Tab-separated table of C-alpha atoms and ligand atoms in Angstrom:
chain	number	residue	atom	x	y	z
A	1452	UNK	CA	13.017	28.531	-11.718
A	1453	UNK	CA	11.046	30.814	-9.388
A	1454	UNK	CA	11.038	30.127	-5.691
A	1455	UNK	CA	7.462	28.823	-5.842
A	1456	UNK	CA	8.051	26.437	-8.734
A	1457	UNK	CA	6.859	22.954	-7.774
A	1458	UNK	CA	9.519	20.329	-8.534
A	1459	UNK	CA	8.309	17.550	-10.784
A	1460	UNK	CA	6.178	15.072	-8.824
A	1461	UNK	CA	3.545	12.415	-9.529
A	1462	UNK	CA	-0.138	13.213	-9.026
A	1463	UNK	CA	-1.665	9.763	-9.540
A	1464	UNK	CA	-2.440	6.863	-7.228
A	1465	UNK	CA	0.119	4.077	-6.860
A	1466	UNK	CA	-1.477	0.637	-6.731
A	1467	UNK	CA	0.186	-2.725	-7.304
A	1468	UNK	CA	3.335	-1.074	-8.619
A	1469	UNK	CA	1.450	1.014	-11.221
A	1470	UNK	CA	0.589	4.706	-11.349
A	1471	UNK	CA	-3.143	4.945	-12.013
A	1472	UNK	CA	-5.650	7.732	-12.533
A	1473	UNK	CA	-8.483	7.868	-10.025
A	1474	UNK	CA	-12.172	7.521	-10.865
A	1475	UNK	CA	-13.107	10.819	-9.145
A	1476	UNK	CA	-12.515	14.432	-10.121
A	1477	UNK	CA	-9.083	15.880	-9.580
A	1478	UNK	CA	-8.600	18.351	-6.706
A	1479	UNK	CA	-6.097	21.169	-6.287
A	1480	UNK	CA	-3.219	21.296	-3.841
A	1481	UNK	CA	-2.531	24.836	-2.637
A	1482	UNK	CA	0.398	26.669	-1.113
A	1483	UNK	CA	-0.715	28.012	2.305
A	1484	UNK	CA	1.802	30.866	2.117
A	1485	UNK	CA	0.492	32.283	-1.164
A	1486	UNK	CA	-2.895	30.713	-1.817
A	1487	UNK	CA	-1.599	29.576	-5.233
A	1488	UNK	CA	-2.624	26.253	-6.700
A	1489	UNK	CA	0.495	24.091	-6.997
A	1490	UNK	CA	-1.028	21.272	-9.027
A	1491	UNK	CA	-4.039	18.985	-9.138
A	1492	UNK	CA	-4.049	15.431	-7.889
A	1493	UNK	CA	-6.093	12.432	-8.930
A	1494	UNK	CA	-8.672	11.001	-6.588
A	1495	UNK	CA	-10.075	7.550	-6.091
A	1496	UNK	CA	-12.611	6.110	-3.672
A	1497	UNK	CA	-13.898	2.667	-2.615
A	1498	UNK	CA	-12.895	0.770	-5.778
A	1499	UNK	CA	-9.313	2.023	-5.711
A	1500	UNK	CA	-9.053	1.256	-2.007
A	1501	UNK	CA	-10.281	-2.294	-2.604
A	1502	UNK	CA	-7.751	-2.666	-5.427
A	1503	UNK	CA	-4.935	-1.416	-3.199
A	1504	UNK	CA	-5.934	-3.813	-0.412
A	1505	UNK	CA	-6.017	-6.687	-2.904
A	1506	UNK	CA	-2.547	-5.732	-4.175
A	1507	UNK	CA	-1.167	-5.554	-0.632
A	1508	UNK	CA	-2.764	-8.896	0.208
A	1509	UNK	CA	-1.246	-10.499	-2.874
A	1510	UNK	CA	2.208	-9.092	-2.099
A	1511	UNK	CA	2.154	-10.158	1.555
A	1512	UNK	CA	3.169	-13.864	1.366
A	1513	UNK	CA	6.265	-13.198	-0.735
A	1514	UNK	CA	7.305	-10.020	1.063
A	1515	UNK	CA	6.858	-11.504	4.524
A	1516	UNK	CA	8.850	-14.598	3.608
A	1517	UNK	CA	11.800	-12.758	2.134
A	1518	UNK	CA	14.910	-13.124	4.278
A	1519	UNK	CA	14.870	-10.203	6.649
A	1520	UNK	CA	18.272	-9.057	5.364
A	1521	UNK	CA	16.691	-8.566	1.939
A	1522	UNK	CA	13.825	-6.481	3.303
A	1523	UNK	CA	16.411	-4.450	5.218
A	1524	UNK	CA	18.406	-3.965	2.010
A	1525	UNK	CA	15.363	-2.500	0.223
A	1526	UNK	CA	14.802	-0.161	3.154
A	1527	UNK	CA	18.413	0.976	3.275
A	1528	UNK	CA	18.316	1.618	-0.455
A	1529	UNK	CA	15.180	3.711	0.022
A	1530	UNK	CA	16.896	5.615	2.849
A	1531	UNK	CA	19.821	6.419	0.528
A	1532	UNK	CA	17.463	7.601	-2.234
A	1533	UNK	CA	15.541	9.810	0.200
A	1534	UNK	CA	18.774	11.281	1.506
A	1535	UNK	CA	19.993	12.080	-2.024
A	1536	UNK	CA	16.636	13.653	-2.862
A	1537	UNK	CA	16.404	15.796	0.300
A	1538	UNK	CA	16.265	19.132	-1.518
A	1539	UNK	CA	13.393	18.167	-3.808
A	1540	UNK	CA	11.430	16.488	-1.004
A	1541	UNK	CA	11.903	19.442	1.350
A	1542	UNK	CA	10.882	21.931	-1.345
A	1543	UNK	CA	7.709	19.982	-2.117
A	1544	UNK	CA	6.881	19.839	1.586
A	1545	UNK	CA	7.428	23.546	2.177
A	1546	UNK	CA	5.332	24.468	-0.839
A	1547	UNK	CA	2.313	22.367	0.095
A	1548	UNK	CA	2.555	22.535	3.894
A	1549	UNK	CA	4.168	25.886	4.642
A	1550	UNK	CA	6.865	24.926	7.122
A	1551	UNK	CA	10.290	26.572	6.738
A	1552	UNK	CA	12.730	24.757	4.450
A	1553	UNK	CA	15.171	23.901	7.229
A	1554	UNK	CA	12.401	22.189	9.191
A	1555	UNK	CA	11.267	20.342	6.073
A	1556	UNK	CA	14.811	19.121	5.410
A	1557	UNK	CA	15.040	18.055	9.072
A	1558	UNK	CA	11.892	16.001	8.631
A	1559	UNK	CA	13.380	14.258	5.595
A	1560	UNK	CA	16.521	13.509	7.599
A	1561	UNK	CA	14.392	11.934	10.316
A	1562	UNK	CA	12.890	9.637	7.664
A	1563	UNK	CA	16.330	8.472	6.636
A	1564	UNK	CA	17.218	7.712	10.262
A	1565	UNK	CA	13.891	6.013	10.857
A	1566	UNK	CA	14.238	3.706	7.852
A	1567	UNK	CA	17.788	2.742	8.799
A	1568	UNK	CA	16.814	2.170	12.417
A	1569	UNK	CA	13.886	-0.067	11.505
A	1570	UNK	CA	15.896	-1.935	8.851
A	1571	UNK	CA	18.395	-2.797	11.584
A	1572	UNK	CA	15.737	-3.586	14.173
A	1573	UNK	CA	13.898	-5.961	11.833
A	1574	UNK	CA	16.858	-8.286	12.216
A	1575	UNK	CA	16.366	-8.356	15.967
A	1576	UNK	CA	12.659	-9.073	16.271
A	1577	UNK	CA	13.516	-12.123	18.341
A	1578	UNK	CA	11.115	-14.727	19.553
A	1579	UNK	CA	11.660	-16.694	22.760
A	1580	UNK	CA	12.230	-20.198	24.018
A	1581	UNK	CA	10.435	-20.510	27.328
A	1582	UNK	CA	11.625	-23.047	29.934
A	1583	UNK	CA	9.337	-26.048	29.503
A	1584	UNK	CA	8.976	-29.677	30.634
A	1585	UNK	CA	11.673	-31.863	28.944
A	1586	UNK	CA	9.039	-33.468	26.741
A	1587	UNK	CA	8.154	-30.182	25.036
A	1588	UNK	CA	9.584	-27.094	23.487
A	1589	UNK	CA	7.748	-23.841	24.089
A	1590	UNK	CA	8.402	-21.269	21.439
A	1591	UNK	CA	7.193	-17.743	21.045
A	1592	UNK	CA	7.301	-16.580	17.454
A	1593	UNK	CA	6.625	-13.160	16.067
A	1594	UNK	CA	4.838	-12.908	12.763
A	1595	UNK	CA	3.823	-9.871	10.724
A	1596	UNK	CA	0.142	-9.009	11.146
A	1597	UNK	CA	-0.545	-8.744	7.398
A	1598	UNK	CA	-1.955	-5.842	5.397
A	1599	UNK	CA	-1.811	-2.505	7.220
A	1600	UNK	CA	-3.959	0.549	6.468
A	1601	UNK	CA	-2.145	3.786	7.341
A	1602	UNK	CA	-3.918	7.156	7.492
A	1603	UNK	CA	-1.740	10.198	8.025
A	1604	UNK	CA	-2.120	13.941	8.724
A	1605	UNK	CA	-0.700	17.033	7.038
A	1606	UNK	CA	1.467	18.477	9.814
A	1607	UNK	CA	4.419	16.104	9.265
A	1608	UNK	CA	3.482	14.981	5.759
A	1609	UNK	CA	6.540	12.812	5.234
A	1610	UNK	CA	7.638	11.578	8.641
A	1611	UNK	CA	4.166	10.457	9.727
A	1612	UNK	CA	4.197	8.170	6.708
A	1613	UNK	CA	7.653	6.711	7.166
A	1614	UNK	CA	7.234	6.156	10.884
A	1615	UNK	CA	4.218	3.984	10.044
A	1616	UNK	CA	5.514	2.235	6.935
A	1617	UNK	CA	9.088	1.549	8.094
A	1618	UNK	CA	8.374	-0.778	11.046
A	1619	UNK	CA	5.570	-2.430	9.068
A	1620	UNK	CA	7.566	-3.360	5.982
A	1621	UNK	CA	10.566	-4.208	8.163
A	1622	UNK	CA	8.723	-7.133	9.772
A	1623	UNK	CA	6.998	-8.191	6.526
A	1624	UNK	CA	3.686	-6.315	6.474
A	1625	UNK	CA	2.386	-4.671	3.305
A	1626	UNK	CA	0.750	-1.262	3.259
A	1627	UNK	CA	-2.129	0.804	1.923
A	1628	UNK	CA	-1.518	4.478	2.646
A	1629	UNK	CA	-4.060	7.322	2.629
A	1630	UNK	CA	-2.289	10.660	3.166
A	1631	UNK	CA	-3.955	13.965	4.081
A	1632	UNK	CA	-5.538	15.872	1.196
A	1633	UNK	CA	-3.666	19.058	2.156
A	1634	UNK	CA	-0.263	17.399	1.645
A	1635	UNK	CA	-0.484	14.521	-0.843
A	1636	UNK	CA	2.597	15.548	-2.812
A	1637	UNK	CA	5.085	14.668	-0.071
A	1638	UNK	CA	3.472	11.231	0.063
A	1639	UNK	CA	3.572	10.842	-3.714
A	1640	UNK	CA	7.218	11.880	-3.842
A	1641	UNK	CA	7.985	9.127	-1.328
A	1642	UNK	CA	6.072	6.608	-3.446
A	1643	UNK	CA	8.235	7.547	-6.421
A	1644	UNK	CA	11.257	6.612	-4.356
A	1645	UNK	CA	9.715	3.310	-3.250
A	1646	UNK	CA	9.330	2.578	-6.948
A	1647	UNK	CA	12.891	3.697	-7.679
A	1648	UNK	CA	14.153	1.443	-4.878
A	1649	UNK	CA	12.399	-1.392	-6.753
A	1650	UNK	CA	10.164	-2.581	-3.958
A	1651	UNK	CA	8.036	-5.466	-5.288
A	1652	UNK	CA	4.600	-4.455	-6.600
A	1653	UNK	CA	1.910	-4.170	-3.924
A	1654	UNK	CA	4.213	-3.876	-0.899
A	1655	UNK	CA	3.348	-0.186	-0.586
A	1656	UNK	CA	0.277	1.375	-2.226
A	1657	UNK	CA	-1.192	4.865	-2.025
A	1658	UNK	CA	-4.832	5.830	-2.395
A	1659	UNK	CA	-5.848	9.486	-2.735
A	1660	UNK	CA	-9.341	10.899	-2.350
A	1661	UNK	CA	-12.155	11.640	0.054
A	1662	UNK	CA	-11.111	10.347	3.481
A	1663	UNK	CA	-14.492	9.013	4.604
A	1664	UNK	CA	-15.125	6.262	2.027
A	1665	UNK	CA	-11.449	5.316	1.875
A	1666	UNK	CA	-11.199	5.216	5.671
A	1667	UNK	CA	-14.369	3.139	5.893
A	1668	UNK	CA	-13.190	0.513	3.415
A	1669	UNK	CA	-9.765	0.319	5.066
A	1670	UNK	CA	-11.089	0.048	8.598
A	1671	UNK	CA	-13.887	-2.414	7.815
A	1672	UNK	CA	-12.060	-4.734	5.402
A	1673	UNK	CA	-11.476	-8.277	6.639
A	1674	UNK	CA	-8.311	-8.283	4.522
A	1675	UNK	CA	-6.744	-5.443	6.499
A	1676	UNK	CA	-5.214	-6.684	9.744
A	1677	UNK	CA	-4.300	-3.367	11.288
A	1678	UNK	CA	-5.122	0.310	11.096
A	1679	UNK	CA	-2.563	2.880	12.134
A	1680	UNK	CA	-3.727	6.476	12.306
A	1681	UNK	CA	-2.407	9.878	13.296
A	1682	UNK	CA	-4.906	12.720	13.395
A	1683	UNK	CA	-7.739	14.171	15.382
A	1684	UNK	CA	-9.351	12.427	18.341
A	1685	UNK	CA	-12.754	12.527	16.637
A	1686	UNK	CA	-11.614	10.738	13.514
A	1687	UNK	CA	-9.578	8.280	15.595
A	1688	UNK	CA	-12.729	7.282	17.464
A	1689	UNK	CA	-14.648	6.814	14.207
A	1690	UNK	CA	-11.923	4.571	12.809
A	1691	UNK	CA	-11.750	2.579	16.033
A	1692	UNK	CA	-15.493	1.987	15.892
A	1693	UNK	CA	-15.410	1.035	12.225
A	1694	UNK	CA	-12.524	-1.365	12.883
A	1695	UNK	CA	-14.222	-3.068	15.804
A	1696	UNK	CA	-16.405	-5.470	13.809
A	1697	UNK	CA	-13.401	-7.050	12.155
A	1698	UNK	CA	-11.440	-6.961	15.457
A	1699	UNK	CA	-8.409	-5.350	13.872
A	1700	UNK	CA	-5.357	-4.200	15.644
A	1701	UNK	CA	-5.551	-0.416	15.925
A	1702	UNK	CA	-2.899	2.188	16.803
A	1703	UNK	CA	-4.092	5.747	17.324
A	1704	UNK	CA	-1.910	8.783	17.763
A	1705	UNK	CA	-4.449	11.534	18.377
A	1706	UNK	CA	-4.603	15.053	19.734
A	1707	UNK	CA	-2.569	16.482	22.573
A	1708	UNK	CA	-2.620	19.519	24.839
A	1709	UNK	CA	0.846	19.469	26.330
A	1710	UNK	CA	1.504	21.190	29.642
A	1711	UNK	CA	4.845	22.962	29.983
A	1712	UNK	CA	5.657	23.656	33.609
A	1713	UNK	CA	8.382	26.023	34.778
A	1714	UNK	CA	9.342	25.449	38.421
A	1715	UNK	CA	11.083	28.185	40.401
A	1716	UNK	CA	14.476	26.446	40.481
A	1717	UNK	CA	14.548	25.885	36.698
A	1718	UNK	CA	17.145	27.336	34.349
A	1719	UNK	CA	14.799	30.071	33.146
A	1720	UNK	CA	16.784	31.029	30.057
A	1721	UNK	CA	16.783	27.415	28.942
A	1722	UNK	CA	13.080	27.048	29.722
A	1723	UNK	CA	12.144	30.130	27.696
A	1724	UNK	CA	14.482	29.453	24.768
A	1725	UNK	CA	13.228	25.880	24.528
A	1726	UNK	CA	9.619	27.020	24.763
A	1727	UNK	CA	10.048	29.377	21.836
A	1728	UNK	CA	11.875	26.857	19.671
A	1729	UNK	CA	9.329	24.148	20.414
A	1730	UNK	CA	6.219	26.300	20.136
A	1731	UNK	CA	7.144	27.799	16.778
A	1732	UNK	CA	8.236	24.524	15.267
A	1733	UNK	CA	5.707	24.024	12.479
A	1734	UNK	CA	3.934	27.120	13.801
A	1735	UNK	CA	2.480	25.241	16.775
A	1736	UNK	CA	0.713	22.753	14.484
A	1737	UNK	CA	2.119	19.770	16.307
A	1738	UNK	CA	0.296	17.317	18.566
A	1739	UNK	CA	3.133	17.598	21.091
A	1740	UNK	CA	3.365	21.405	20.970
A	1741	UNK	CA	3.435	23.101	24.418
A	1742	UNK	CA	-0.102	24.422	24.820
A	1743	UNK	CA	-0.546	25.333	28.474
A	1744	UNK	CA	2.418	27.077	30.058
A	1745	UNK	CA	2.322	26.866	33.853
A	1746	UNK	CA	4.780	29.269	35.480
A	1747	UNK	CA	5.504	29.353	39.207
A	1748	UNK	CA	4.461	32.650	40.733
A	1749	UNK	CA	7.973	33.353	42.138
A	1750	UNK	CA	9.484	33.419	38.633
A	1751	UNK	CA	6.469	34.581	36.653
A	1752	UNK	CA	7.681	38.136	36.205
A	1753	UNK	CA	11.143	37.094	35.045
A	1754	UNK	CA	9.817	34.395	32.698
A	1755	UNK	CA	7.284	36.770	31.162
A	1756	UNK	CA	9.939	39.406	30.655
A	1757	UNK	CA	12.328	36.942	28.976
A	1758	UNK	CA	9.542	35.532	26.828
A	1759	UNK	CA	8.314	38.854	25.516
A	1760	UNK	CA	11.908	39.882	24.797
A	1761	UNK	CA	12.872	36.682	22.979
A	1762	UNK	CA	9.663	36.237	21.012
A	1763	UNK	CA	10.513	39.396	19.103
A	1764	UNK	CA	13.243	37.444	17.329
A	1765	UNK	CA	10.720	34.991	15.867
A	1766	UNK	CA	10.277	35.689	12.168
A	1767	UNK	CA	7.135	34.774	10.257
A	1768	UNK	CA	7.033	34.302	6.513
A	1769	UNK	CA	6.977	32.169	3.422
A	1770	UNK	CA	8.637	28.849	4.250
A	1771	UNK	CA	10.751	29.141	1.096
A	1772	UNK	CA	12.543	32.116	2.723
A	1773	UNK	CA	13.281	29.946	5.764
A	1774	UNK	CA	11.906	32.150	8.554
A	1775	UNK	CA	11.445	30.842	12.129
A	1776	UNK	CA	7.880	29.940	11.314
A	1777	UNK	CA	5.542	29.813	8.330
A	1778	UNK	CA	1.791	30.144	7.732
A	1779	UNK	CA	-0.999	28.062	9.221
A	1780	UNK	CA	-2.228	25.241	7.009
A	1781	UNK	CA	-5.575	26.712	5.921
A	1782	UNK	CA	-8.449	29.041	6.723
A	1783	UNK	CA	-9.956	26.639	9.268
A	1784	UNK	CA	-6.637	26.507	11.127
A	1785	UNK	CA	-6.473	30.281	11.191
A	1786	UNK	CA	-10.117	30.630	12.249
A	1787	UNK	CA	-9.538	28.348	15.226
A	1788	UNK	CA	-6.663	30.482	16.529
A	1789	UNK	CA	-8.685	33.672	16.035
A	1790	UNK	CA	-11.712	32.180	17.824
A	1791	UNK	CA	-9.667	30.901	20.778
A	1792	UNK	CA	-8.040	34.307	21.212
A	1793	UNK	CA	-11.331	36.160	20.973
A	1794	UNK	CA	-12.895	33.876	23.556
A	1795	UNK	CA	-9.913	34.181	25.920
A	1796	UNK	CA	-9.613	37.965	25.724
A	1797	UNK	CA	-13.357	38.408	26.194
A	1798	UNK	CA	-13.025	36.381	29.390
A	1799	UNK	CA	-10.131	38.483	30.712
A	1800	UNK	CA	-6.909	37.101	29.215
A	1801	UNK	CA	-4.286	39.737	28.347
A	1802	UNK	CA	-2.359	39.787	25.083
A	1803	UNK	CA	1.277	40.571	25.984
A	1804	UNK	CA	2.574	40.185	22.447
A	1805	UNK	CA	1.068	39.672	18.997
A	1806	UNK	CA	-2.567	38.626	18.883
A	1807	UNK	CA	-3.335	39.611	15.295
A	1808	UNK	CA	-3.683	38.005	11.933
A	1809	UNK	CA	-1.007	39.143	9.427
A	1810	UNK	CA	-2.708	40.346	6.255
A	1811	UNK	CA	-0.538	42.958	4.557
A	1812	UNK	CA	2.158	42.742	1.864
A	1813	UNK	CA	3.777	39.327	1.588
A	1814	UNK	CA	1.189	37.966	4.017
A	1815	UNK	CA	-1.907	38.999	2.118
A	1816	UNK	CA	-2.768	35.717	0.415
A	1817	UNK	CA	-1.534	33.290	3.069
A	1818	UNK	CA	-2.750	32.102	6.465
A	1819	UNK	CA	-0.411	34.038	8.699
A	1820	UNK	CA	-0.757	34.900	12.382
A	1821	UNK	CA	1.545	36.814	14.722
A	1822	UNK	CA	3.506	34.912	17.370
A	1823	UNK	CA	1.408	35.561	20.446
A	1824	UNK	CA	1.786	35.566	24.227
A	1825	UNK	CA	-1.410	35.450	26.234
A	1826	UNK	CA	-1.409	35.959	29.999
A	1827	UNK	CA	-3.928	35.282	32.764
A	1828	UNK	CA	-5.423	32.251	31.081
A	1829	UNK	CA	-8.064	30.521	33.194
A	1830	UNK	CA	-10.118	27.328	33.144
A	1831	UNK	CA	-13.246	28.989	31.747
A	1832	UNK	CA	-11.493	29.747	28.431
A	1833	UNK	CA	-11.646	27.406	25.408
A	1834	UNK	CA	-7.868	27.617	24.995
A	1835	UNK	CA	-7.407	25.987	28.401
A	1836	UNK	CA	-9.005	22.720	27.280
A	1837	UNK	CA	-8.946	22.735	23.454
A	1838	UNK	CA	-5.888	21.819	21.425
A	1839	UNK	CA	-4.564	25.074	19.881
A	1840	UNK	CA	-2.557	24.144	16.743
A	1841	UNK	CA	-1.249	27.653	16.293
A	1842	UNK	CA	1.403	30.173	17.405
A	1843	UNK	CA	-0.077	31.083	20.792
A	1844	UNK	CA	1.684	30.799	24.161
A	1845	UNK	CA	-0.932	30.864	26.964
A	1846	UNK	CA	0.454	31.578	30.449
A	1847	UNK	CA	-1.051	30.257	33.676
A	1848	UNK	CA	0.378	31.009	37.127
A	1849	UNK	CA	0.689	28.334	39.841
A	1850	UNK	CA	1.817	28.111	43.447
A	1851	UNK	CA	2.649	24.530	44.401
A	1852	UNK	CA	3.614	21.151	42.958
A	1853	UNK	CA	0.498	19.174	43.799
A	1854	UNK	CA	-1.702	21.892	42.411
A	1855	UNK	CA	0.205	22.079	39.124
A	1856	UNK	CA	0.314	18.299	38.616
A	1857	UNK	CA	-3.454	18.228	39.065
A	1858	UNK	CA	-3.950	21.135	36.673
A	1859	UNK	CA	-1.602	19.634	34.083
A	1860	UNK	CA	-3.608	16.400	34.173
A	1861	UNK	CA	-6.915	18.246	33.943
A	1862	UNK	CA	-7.446	17.475	30.256
A	1863	UNK	CA	-8.839	14.642	28.190
A	1864	UNK	CA	-5.472	14.364	26.440
A	1865	UNK	CA	-2.340	12.534	27.572
A	1866	UNK	CA	0.289	12.734	24.837
A	1867	UNK	CA	3.340	14.897	25.645
A	1868	UNK	CA	4.216	16.900	28.748
A	1869	UNK	CA	7.240	18.943	29.713
A	1870	UNK	CA	8.669	20.534	32.811
A	1871	UNK	CA	11.724	22.458	33.791
A	1872	UNK	CA	13.197	21.956	37.266
A	1873	UNK	CA	16.498	21.011	38.887
A	1874	UNK	CA	15.457	19.684	42.262
A	1875	UNK	CA	15.650	15.883	42.111
A	1876	UNK	CA	12.594	15.418	44.327
A	1877	UNK	CA	10.539	17.650	42.061
A	1878	UNK	CA	11.796	15.830	38.956
A	1879	UNK	CA	10.893	12.444	40.412
A	1880	UNK	CA	7.519	13.436	41.803
A	1881	UNK	CA	6.314	15.357	38.770
A	1882	UNK	CA	7.491	12.825	36.186
A	1883	UNK	CA	5.579	10.140	38.104
A	1884	UNK	CA	2.507	12.286	38.530
A	1885	UNK	CA	1.979	13.404	34.938
A	1886	UNK	CA	-0.583	11.233	33.114
A	1887	UNK	CA	1.166	11.424	29.756
A	1888	UNK	CA	2.781	8.969	27.386
A	1889	UNK	CA	5.843	11.201	27.149
A	1890	UNK	CA	7.531	13.496	29.644
A	1891	UNK	CA	10.336	15.875	28.694
A	1892	UNK	CA	12.377	17.119	31.659
A	1893	UNK	CA	14.453	20.183	30.863
A	1894	UNK	CA	14.098	19.131	27.237
A	1895	UNK	CA	11.363	18.809	24.626
A	1896	UNK	CA	13.037	16.408	22.188
A	1897	UNK	CA	10.697	13.471	22.728
A	1898	UNK	CA	10.412	12.166	19.174
A	1899	UNK	CA	13.253	9.896	18.041
A	1900	UNK	CA	13.464	6.789	15.871
A	1901	UNK	CA	14.561	4.771	18.909
A	1902	UNK	CA	12.125	5.940	21.599
A	1903	UNK	CA	8.421	5.139	22.157
A	1904	UNK	CA	6.060	7.854	20.969
A	1905	UNK	CA	2.372	7.805	21.895
A	1906	UNK	CA	-0.276	8.788	24.352
A	1907	UNK	CA	-2.796	7.894	27.015
A	1908	UNK	CA	-6.458	8.813	27.528
A	1909	UNK	CA	-8.020	10.546	24.499
A	1910	UNK	CA	-4.600	10.893	22.874
A	1911	UNK	CA	-4.982	7.267	21.803
A	1912	UNK	CA	-3.092	4.031	22.253
A	1913	UNK	CA	-0.223	2.130	20.751
A	1914	UNK	CA	3.303	3.403	20.308
A	1915	UNK	CA	5.341	4.431	17.299
A	1916	UNK	CA	9.133	4.306	16.974
A	1917	UNK	CA	11.627	2.196	18.834
A	1918	UNK	CA	11.137	-1.464	19.685
A	1919	UNK	CA	7.619	-0.731	20.937
A	1920	UNK	CA	6.714	0.640	17.521
A	1921	UNK	CA	7.851	-2.532	15.775
A	1922	UNK	CA	5.880	-4.725	18.207
A	1923	UNK	CA	2.673	-3.081	16.985
A	1924	UNK	CA	3.140	-4.811	13.613
A	1925	UNK	CA	3.604	-8.391	14.839
A	1926	UNK	CA	1.393	-11.103	16.187
A	1927	UNK	CA	2.785	-13.172	19.038
A	1928	UNK	CA	2.356	-16.858	18.329
A	1929	UNK	CA	2.941	-19.541	20.955
A	1930	UNK	CA	4.039	-22.896	19.554
A	1931	UNK	CA	4.174	-25.913	21.850
A	1932	UNK	CA	6.101	-28.801	20.265
A	1933	UNK	CA	5.982	-32.196	21.960
A	1934	UNK	CA	9.452	-33.644	21.415
A	1935	UNK	CA	9.143	-36.832	23.525
A	1936	UNK	CA	6.419	-38.957	25.064
B	883	ADP	P1	-6.611	17.221	11.103
B	883	ADP	O1	-7.508	18.047	11.951
B	883	ADP	O2	-5.196	17.155	11.518
B	883	ADP	O3	-6.800	17.427	9.632
B	883	ADP	P2	-8.016	14.742	10.746
B	883	ADP	O4	-8.215	13.678	11.775
B	883	ADP	O5	-9.215	15.386	10.173
B	883	ADP	O6	-7.053	15.752	11.454
B	883	ADP	O7	-7.140	14.202	9.551
B	883	ADP	C1	-6.102	13.237	9.698
B	883	ADP	C2	-6.211	12.220	8.583
B	883	ADP	O8	-7.468	11.544	8.722
B	883	ADP	C3	-6.222	12.826	7.185
B	883	ADP	O9	-5.563	11.933	6.301
B	883	ADP	C4	-7.697	12.897	6.852
B	883	ADP	O10	-7.937	12.872	5.473
B	883	ADP	C5	-8.184	11.612	7.505
B	883	ADP	N1	-9.626	11.565	7.806
B	883	ADP	C6	-10.476	12.580	8.074
B	883	ADP	N2	-11.722	12.120	8.280
B	883	ADP	C7	-11.673	10.767	8.133
B	883	ADP	C8	-12.620	9.694	8.221
B	883	ADP	N3	-13.894	9.913	8.507
B	883	ADP	N4	-12.177	8.433	8.007
B	883	ADP	C9	-10.881	8.195	7.734
B	883	ADP	N5	-9.949	9.144	7.642
B	883	ADP	C10	-10.322	10.407	7.839
């Protein structure tokens, strides 16, 4: 088996417990490191989406009324199957998405944790008894919302799916999933394992094909109670508008433009090491990737020196060889990085390291770009306000706390933010002042099965993971029982 051999994986849609061919033409899935076609997948459209919704609707009453311990047992079985299949799942992900194998395996591990966490949490989705007059009993019950439409992106092609499906099925919802066209195989491989875990037909369904018609049917259907989406702000707004007529619940995890602030009293080695690890995770194609690096003027020289020294250790290559970082997802992703750099340098930014596309030898057919450090970034440059989604570290110098809080908040986004400092007053003031759904202080690990993940402003609303994530999939019902006259 060569290193680019695709492990065996389904290419059809999975609806009502059956693998079905789609009514549209098949499309290829390509490897972004080599440009090679890995396989072709089937595509459906409106009719298949309607069929998947009908299957999920039919499965809902039985699934939602199963004892919660039984739903948890299915989920734990799925977690075990995913864990056993880590190598195949990680290989599929690396081949279609490009990320290094170790990162892909880490993503699969996070799925296992997420499923087990939600299987346990499902058993603790408690209602309430509220103090009432003696003649009545006031109950608060939590009920699953119903059929959920989930639309997911390509950057975390497996975890974005599980973090949506796991809390949903845990509380009794049923699911119609539409994965990204760049990375359908990771989704299909998961569906195979749902089938192997013997989930009842219709609990989880997958529709492949053109996003617009599928997204429209899902978001407008009266039979879909909730839409959960991770992707671009533009598409999130479209889905929110389409969902408004049927007054669905909507959760949107959209773009980000995370500030990363280094205060003068910070542990600079830690700040720089963490910046490099975080920035080159998935080659910067992460909605919580540090995108604007604010460095205090007193430590700017030292930070820059450390950064340019340490970035030289970052290796770029085919994900199957497990470098630090892989290719970008496609030509459009590459073009955006090139355009942002051109715009910034024309307006006076200085490239301190990298800055070029990689096109020779092993890089020639993939979408590779050098790890890049850009200095003297200012507010008139596109990179200051636009999400980057690539391997570029833009440096901005600041002088005082109030100024940097204001600058960090000067964006339409409000997903993740990070800062490095040791002074307790600074930590308190800055963590209060940042208008972001997540704040990492001396750390960037803000995504865990147990902790709320989500944003403010144009980064969307709703939370994934943790108890807040589960709450997104239940309706709160108040029941007032008169027990005496
Ligand atoms: P990205 O820039 O990360 O590809 P997108 O928002 O375009 O972000 O894609 C995220 C997900 O949304 C993918 O599954 C994609 O197919 C889907 N998508 C794109 N356009 C639409 C649309 N008009 N309606 C519904 N889903 C869409």
